[in-house]
Short mmCIF file of C-alpha atoms and ligand atoms in Angstrom, two decimals:
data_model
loop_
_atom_site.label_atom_id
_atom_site.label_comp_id
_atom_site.label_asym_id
_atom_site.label_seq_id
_atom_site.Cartn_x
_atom_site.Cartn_y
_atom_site.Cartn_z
CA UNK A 1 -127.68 43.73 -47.54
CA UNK A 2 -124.05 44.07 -45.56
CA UNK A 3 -121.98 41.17 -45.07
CA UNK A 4 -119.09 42.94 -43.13
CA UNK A 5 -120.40 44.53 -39.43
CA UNK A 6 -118.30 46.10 -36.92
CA UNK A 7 -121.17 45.46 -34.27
CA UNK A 8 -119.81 45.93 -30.50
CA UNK A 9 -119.24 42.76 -28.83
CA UNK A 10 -121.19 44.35 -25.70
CA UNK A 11 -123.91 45.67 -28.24
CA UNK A 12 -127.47 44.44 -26.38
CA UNK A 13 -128.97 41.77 -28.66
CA UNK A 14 -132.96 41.74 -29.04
CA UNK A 15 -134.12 37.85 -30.12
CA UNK A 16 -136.66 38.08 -32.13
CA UNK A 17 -136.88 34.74 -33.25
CA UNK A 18 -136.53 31.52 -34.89
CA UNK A 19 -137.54 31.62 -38.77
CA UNK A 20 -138.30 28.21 -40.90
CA UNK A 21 -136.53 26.49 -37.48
CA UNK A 22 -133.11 26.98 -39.30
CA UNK A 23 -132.63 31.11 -39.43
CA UNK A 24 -132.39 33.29 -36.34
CA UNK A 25 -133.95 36.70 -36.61
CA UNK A 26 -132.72 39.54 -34.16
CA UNK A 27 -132.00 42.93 -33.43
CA UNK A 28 -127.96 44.67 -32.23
CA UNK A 29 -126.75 48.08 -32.85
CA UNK A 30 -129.16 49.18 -35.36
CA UNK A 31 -128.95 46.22 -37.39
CA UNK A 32 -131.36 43.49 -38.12
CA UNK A 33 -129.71 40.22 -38.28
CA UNK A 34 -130.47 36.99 -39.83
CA UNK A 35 -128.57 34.30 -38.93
CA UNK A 36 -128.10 30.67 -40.08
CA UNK A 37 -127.98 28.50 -36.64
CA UNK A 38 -125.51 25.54 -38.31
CA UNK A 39 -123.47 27.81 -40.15
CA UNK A 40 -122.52 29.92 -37.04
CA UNK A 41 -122.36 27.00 -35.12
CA UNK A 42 -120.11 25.73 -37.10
CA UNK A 43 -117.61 28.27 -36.73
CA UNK A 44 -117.92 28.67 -33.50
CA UNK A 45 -117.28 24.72 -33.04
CA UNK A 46 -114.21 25.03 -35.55
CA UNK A 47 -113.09 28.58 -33.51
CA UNK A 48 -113.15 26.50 -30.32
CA UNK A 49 -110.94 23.26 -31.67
CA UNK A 50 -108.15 25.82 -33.14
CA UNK A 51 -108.02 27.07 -30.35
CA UNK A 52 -107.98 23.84 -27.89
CA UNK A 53 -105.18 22.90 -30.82
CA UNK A 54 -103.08 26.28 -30.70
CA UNK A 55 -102.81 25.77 -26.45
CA UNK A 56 -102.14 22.03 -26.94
CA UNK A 57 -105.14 21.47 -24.41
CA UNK A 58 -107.89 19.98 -25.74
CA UNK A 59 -111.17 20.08 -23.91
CA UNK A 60 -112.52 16.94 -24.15
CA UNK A 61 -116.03 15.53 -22.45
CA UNK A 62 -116.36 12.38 -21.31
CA UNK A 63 -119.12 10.02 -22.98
CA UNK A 64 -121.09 8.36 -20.68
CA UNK A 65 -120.84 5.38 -22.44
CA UNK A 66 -117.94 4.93 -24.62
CA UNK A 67 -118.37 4.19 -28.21
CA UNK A 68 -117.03 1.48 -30.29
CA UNK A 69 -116.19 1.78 -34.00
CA UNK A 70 -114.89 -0.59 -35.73
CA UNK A 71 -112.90 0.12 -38.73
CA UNK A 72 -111.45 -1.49 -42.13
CA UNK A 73 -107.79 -2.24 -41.91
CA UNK A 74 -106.74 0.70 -43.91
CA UNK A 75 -108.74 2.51 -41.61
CA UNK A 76 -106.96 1.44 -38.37
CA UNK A 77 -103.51 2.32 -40.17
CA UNK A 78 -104.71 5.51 -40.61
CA UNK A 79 -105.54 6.08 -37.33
CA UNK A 80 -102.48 4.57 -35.46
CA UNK A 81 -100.96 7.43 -37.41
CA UNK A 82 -102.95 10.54 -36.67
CA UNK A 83 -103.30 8.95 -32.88
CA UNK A 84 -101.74 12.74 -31.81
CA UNK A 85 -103.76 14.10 -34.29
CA UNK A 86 -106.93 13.69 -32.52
CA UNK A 87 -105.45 13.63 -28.93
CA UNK A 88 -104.46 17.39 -29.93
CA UNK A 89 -108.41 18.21 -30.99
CA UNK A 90 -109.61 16.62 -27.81
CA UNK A 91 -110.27 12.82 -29.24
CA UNK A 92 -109.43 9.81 -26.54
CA UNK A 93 -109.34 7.25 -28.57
CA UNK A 94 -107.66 3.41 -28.01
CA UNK A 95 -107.11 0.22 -29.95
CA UNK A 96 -109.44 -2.71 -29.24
CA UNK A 97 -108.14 -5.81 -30.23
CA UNK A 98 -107.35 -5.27 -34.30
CA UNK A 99 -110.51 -4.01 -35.87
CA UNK A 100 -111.74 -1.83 -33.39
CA UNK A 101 -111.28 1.61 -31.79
CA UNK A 102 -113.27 2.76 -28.34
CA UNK A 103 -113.59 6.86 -28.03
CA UNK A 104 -113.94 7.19 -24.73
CA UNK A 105 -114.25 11.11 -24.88
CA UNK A 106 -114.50 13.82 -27.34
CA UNK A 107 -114.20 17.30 -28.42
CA UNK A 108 -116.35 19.15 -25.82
CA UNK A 109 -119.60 20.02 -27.84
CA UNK A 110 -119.76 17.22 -30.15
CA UNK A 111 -123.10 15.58 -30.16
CA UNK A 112 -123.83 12.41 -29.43
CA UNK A 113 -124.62 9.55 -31.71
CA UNK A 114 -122.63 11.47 -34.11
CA UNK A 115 -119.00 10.23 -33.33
CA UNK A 116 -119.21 7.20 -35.10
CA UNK A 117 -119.64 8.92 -38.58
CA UNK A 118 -117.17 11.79 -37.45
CA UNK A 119 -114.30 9.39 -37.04
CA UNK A 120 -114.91 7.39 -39.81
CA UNK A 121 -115.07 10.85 -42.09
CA UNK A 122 -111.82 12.67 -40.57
CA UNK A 123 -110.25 8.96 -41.27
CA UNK A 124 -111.20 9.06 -44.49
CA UNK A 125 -110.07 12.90 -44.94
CA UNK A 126 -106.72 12.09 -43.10
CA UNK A 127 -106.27 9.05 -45.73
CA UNK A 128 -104.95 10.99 -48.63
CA UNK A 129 -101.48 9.92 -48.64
CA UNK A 130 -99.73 13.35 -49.53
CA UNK A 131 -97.85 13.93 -46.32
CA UNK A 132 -96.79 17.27 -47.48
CA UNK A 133 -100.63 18.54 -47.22
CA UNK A 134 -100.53 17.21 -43.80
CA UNK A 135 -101.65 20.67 -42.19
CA UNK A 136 -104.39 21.04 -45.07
CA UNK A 137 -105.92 17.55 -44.11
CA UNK A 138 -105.32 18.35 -40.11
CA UNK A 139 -107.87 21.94 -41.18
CA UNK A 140 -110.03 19.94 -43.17
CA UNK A 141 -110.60 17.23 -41.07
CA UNK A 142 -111.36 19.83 -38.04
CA UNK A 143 -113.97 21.44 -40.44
CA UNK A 144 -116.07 18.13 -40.81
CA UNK A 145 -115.85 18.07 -36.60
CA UNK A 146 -117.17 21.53 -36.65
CA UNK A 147 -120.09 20.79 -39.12
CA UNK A 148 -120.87 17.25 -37.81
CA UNK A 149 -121.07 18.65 -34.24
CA UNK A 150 -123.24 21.74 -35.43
CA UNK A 151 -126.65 22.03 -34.41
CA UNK A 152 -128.69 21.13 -37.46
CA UNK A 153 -130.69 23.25 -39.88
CA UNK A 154 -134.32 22.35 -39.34
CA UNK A 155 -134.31 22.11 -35.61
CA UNK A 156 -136.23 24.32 -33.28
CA UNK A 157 -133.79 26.25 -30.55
CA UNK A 158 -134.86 27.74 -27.01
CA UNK A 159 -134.86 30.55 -26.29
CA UNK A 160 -131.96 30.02 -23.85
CA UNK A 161 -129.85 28.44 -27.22
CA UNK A 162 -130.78 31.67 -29.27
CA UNK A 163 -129.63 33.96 -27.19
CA UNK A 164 -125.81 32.32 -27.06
CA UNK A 165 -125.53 31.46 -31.00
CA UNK A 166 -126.15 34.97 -31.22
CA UNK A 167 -124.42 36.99 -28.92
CA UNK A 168 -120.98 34.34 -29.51
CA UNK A 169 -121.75 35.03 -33.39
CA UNK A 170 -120.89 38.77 -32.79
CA UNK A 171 -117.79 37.67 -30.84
CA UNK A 172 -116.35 36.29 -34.37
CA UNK A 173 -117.86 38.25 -36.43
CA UNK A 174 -115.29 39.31 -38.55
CA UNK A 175 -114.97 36.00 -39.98
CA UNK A 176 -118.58 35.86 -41.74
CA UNK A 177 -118.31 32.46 -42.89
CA UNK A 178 -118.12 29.03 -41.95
CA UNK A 179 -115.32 27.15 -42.82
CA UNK A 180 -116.69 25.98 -46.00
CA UNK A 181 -117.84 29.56 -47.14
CA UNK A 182 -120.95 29.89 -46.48
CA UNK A 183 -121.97 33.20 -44.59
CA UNK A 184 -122.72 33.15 -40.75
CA UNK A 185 -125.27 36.02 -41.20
CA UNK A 186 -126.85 38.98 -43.20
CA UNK A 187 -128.00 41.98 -42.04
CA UNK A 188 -130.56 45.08 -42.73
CA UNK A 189 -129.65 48.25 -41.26
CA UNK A 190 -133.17 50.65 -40.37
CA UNK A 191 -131.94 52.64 -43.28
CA UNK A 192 -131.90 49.64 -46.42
CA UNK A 193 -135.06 48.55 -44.99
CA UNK A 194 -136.61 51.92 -45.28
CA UNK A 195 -135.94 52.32 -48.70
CA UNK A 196 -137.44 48.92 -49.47
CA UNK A 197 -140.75 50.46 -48.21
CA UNK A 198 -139.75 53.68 -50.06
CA UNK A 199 -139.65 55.66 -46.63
CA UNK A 200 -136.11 56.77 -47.23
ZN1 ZN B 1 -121.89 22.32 -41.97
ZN1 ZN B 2 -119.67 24.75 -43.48
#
């Protein structure tokens, strides 16, 4: 059991599968790979924002329909102040009269139906009042993007979906986690497995 690869980036990945609809089995570079599909989508979603964030041009879709939320006066404070906050991630967000706020796009990736609850969360993350942690909340509050726009754990992938998680998991690697810790993948080389069947 290895948690730290140096698999080539160009290295031909074999799918083998989906596993318990949350676990992606497959095959690169001699290695047999396991991988959790919302943990490495998470880091690829939180990858992507740091780096809309770092070249101060945030990819942003347009929603079909935009969404209203409304929000609690503390709420609304909170986001008149971290309005640049979320331009910077790829948020368009505006005022609507004094208890609401319309999102008319988002953070390319982020699923629908979900941007109610991800505004309201980053709001509440952004709410702790200790400016001097200001870059802490900013990271934090891009994590619960990240997760909330993850593909979920019990959902079944095509084959087509599979194939990308995988081969952009190998791109990053290096950073075996998601942002809250949790490892992307595990892997088996031919050799561990062979001793487990007492071959080796
Ligand atoms: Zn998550
Ligand atoms: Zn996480």
């Amino acid at each position: 059991l290895q948690q730290e690869l140096n698999i080539p980036k160009e290295a031909e990945v074999r799918v083998i599968g989906q596993v318990f609809e949350t676990y992606i089995l497959a095959e690169a570079d001699g290695e047999m790979l396991i991988v959790d599909q919302h943990a490495a989508h998470e880091r690829l979603n939180y990858e992507e924002l740091k780096k809309k964030r770092e070249n101060s041009e945030p990819e942003s879709q347009m929603l079909m329909i935009p969404e209203i939320v409304s929000l609690s006066p503390a709420e609304m404070a909170i986001w008149e102040e971290n309005k640049d906050f979320f331009e910077s991630i790829g948020f368009e967000t505006e005022a609507m009269g004094e208890k609401d706020v319309m999102v008319r796009c988002v953070p390319t990736g982020t699923e629908d139906g979900n941007i109610k609850d991800i505004l309201i969360e980053m709001l509440d993350i952004l709410s702790d009042s200790k400016h001097d942690k200001r870059t802490y909340l900013e990271e934090r509050a891009m994590y619960s993007v990240s997760c909330k726009s993850a593909i979920k754990a019990n959902r079944s992938l095509t084959e087509e979906e599979i194939k990308k998680l995988v081969s952009d998991v190998l791109v990053v690697q290096k950073a075996n986690t998601c942002p809250h810790g949790r490892p992307l993948f595990i892997s088996y080389s031919k050799y561990e497995i062979e001793k487990q069947f007492k071959r080796a």
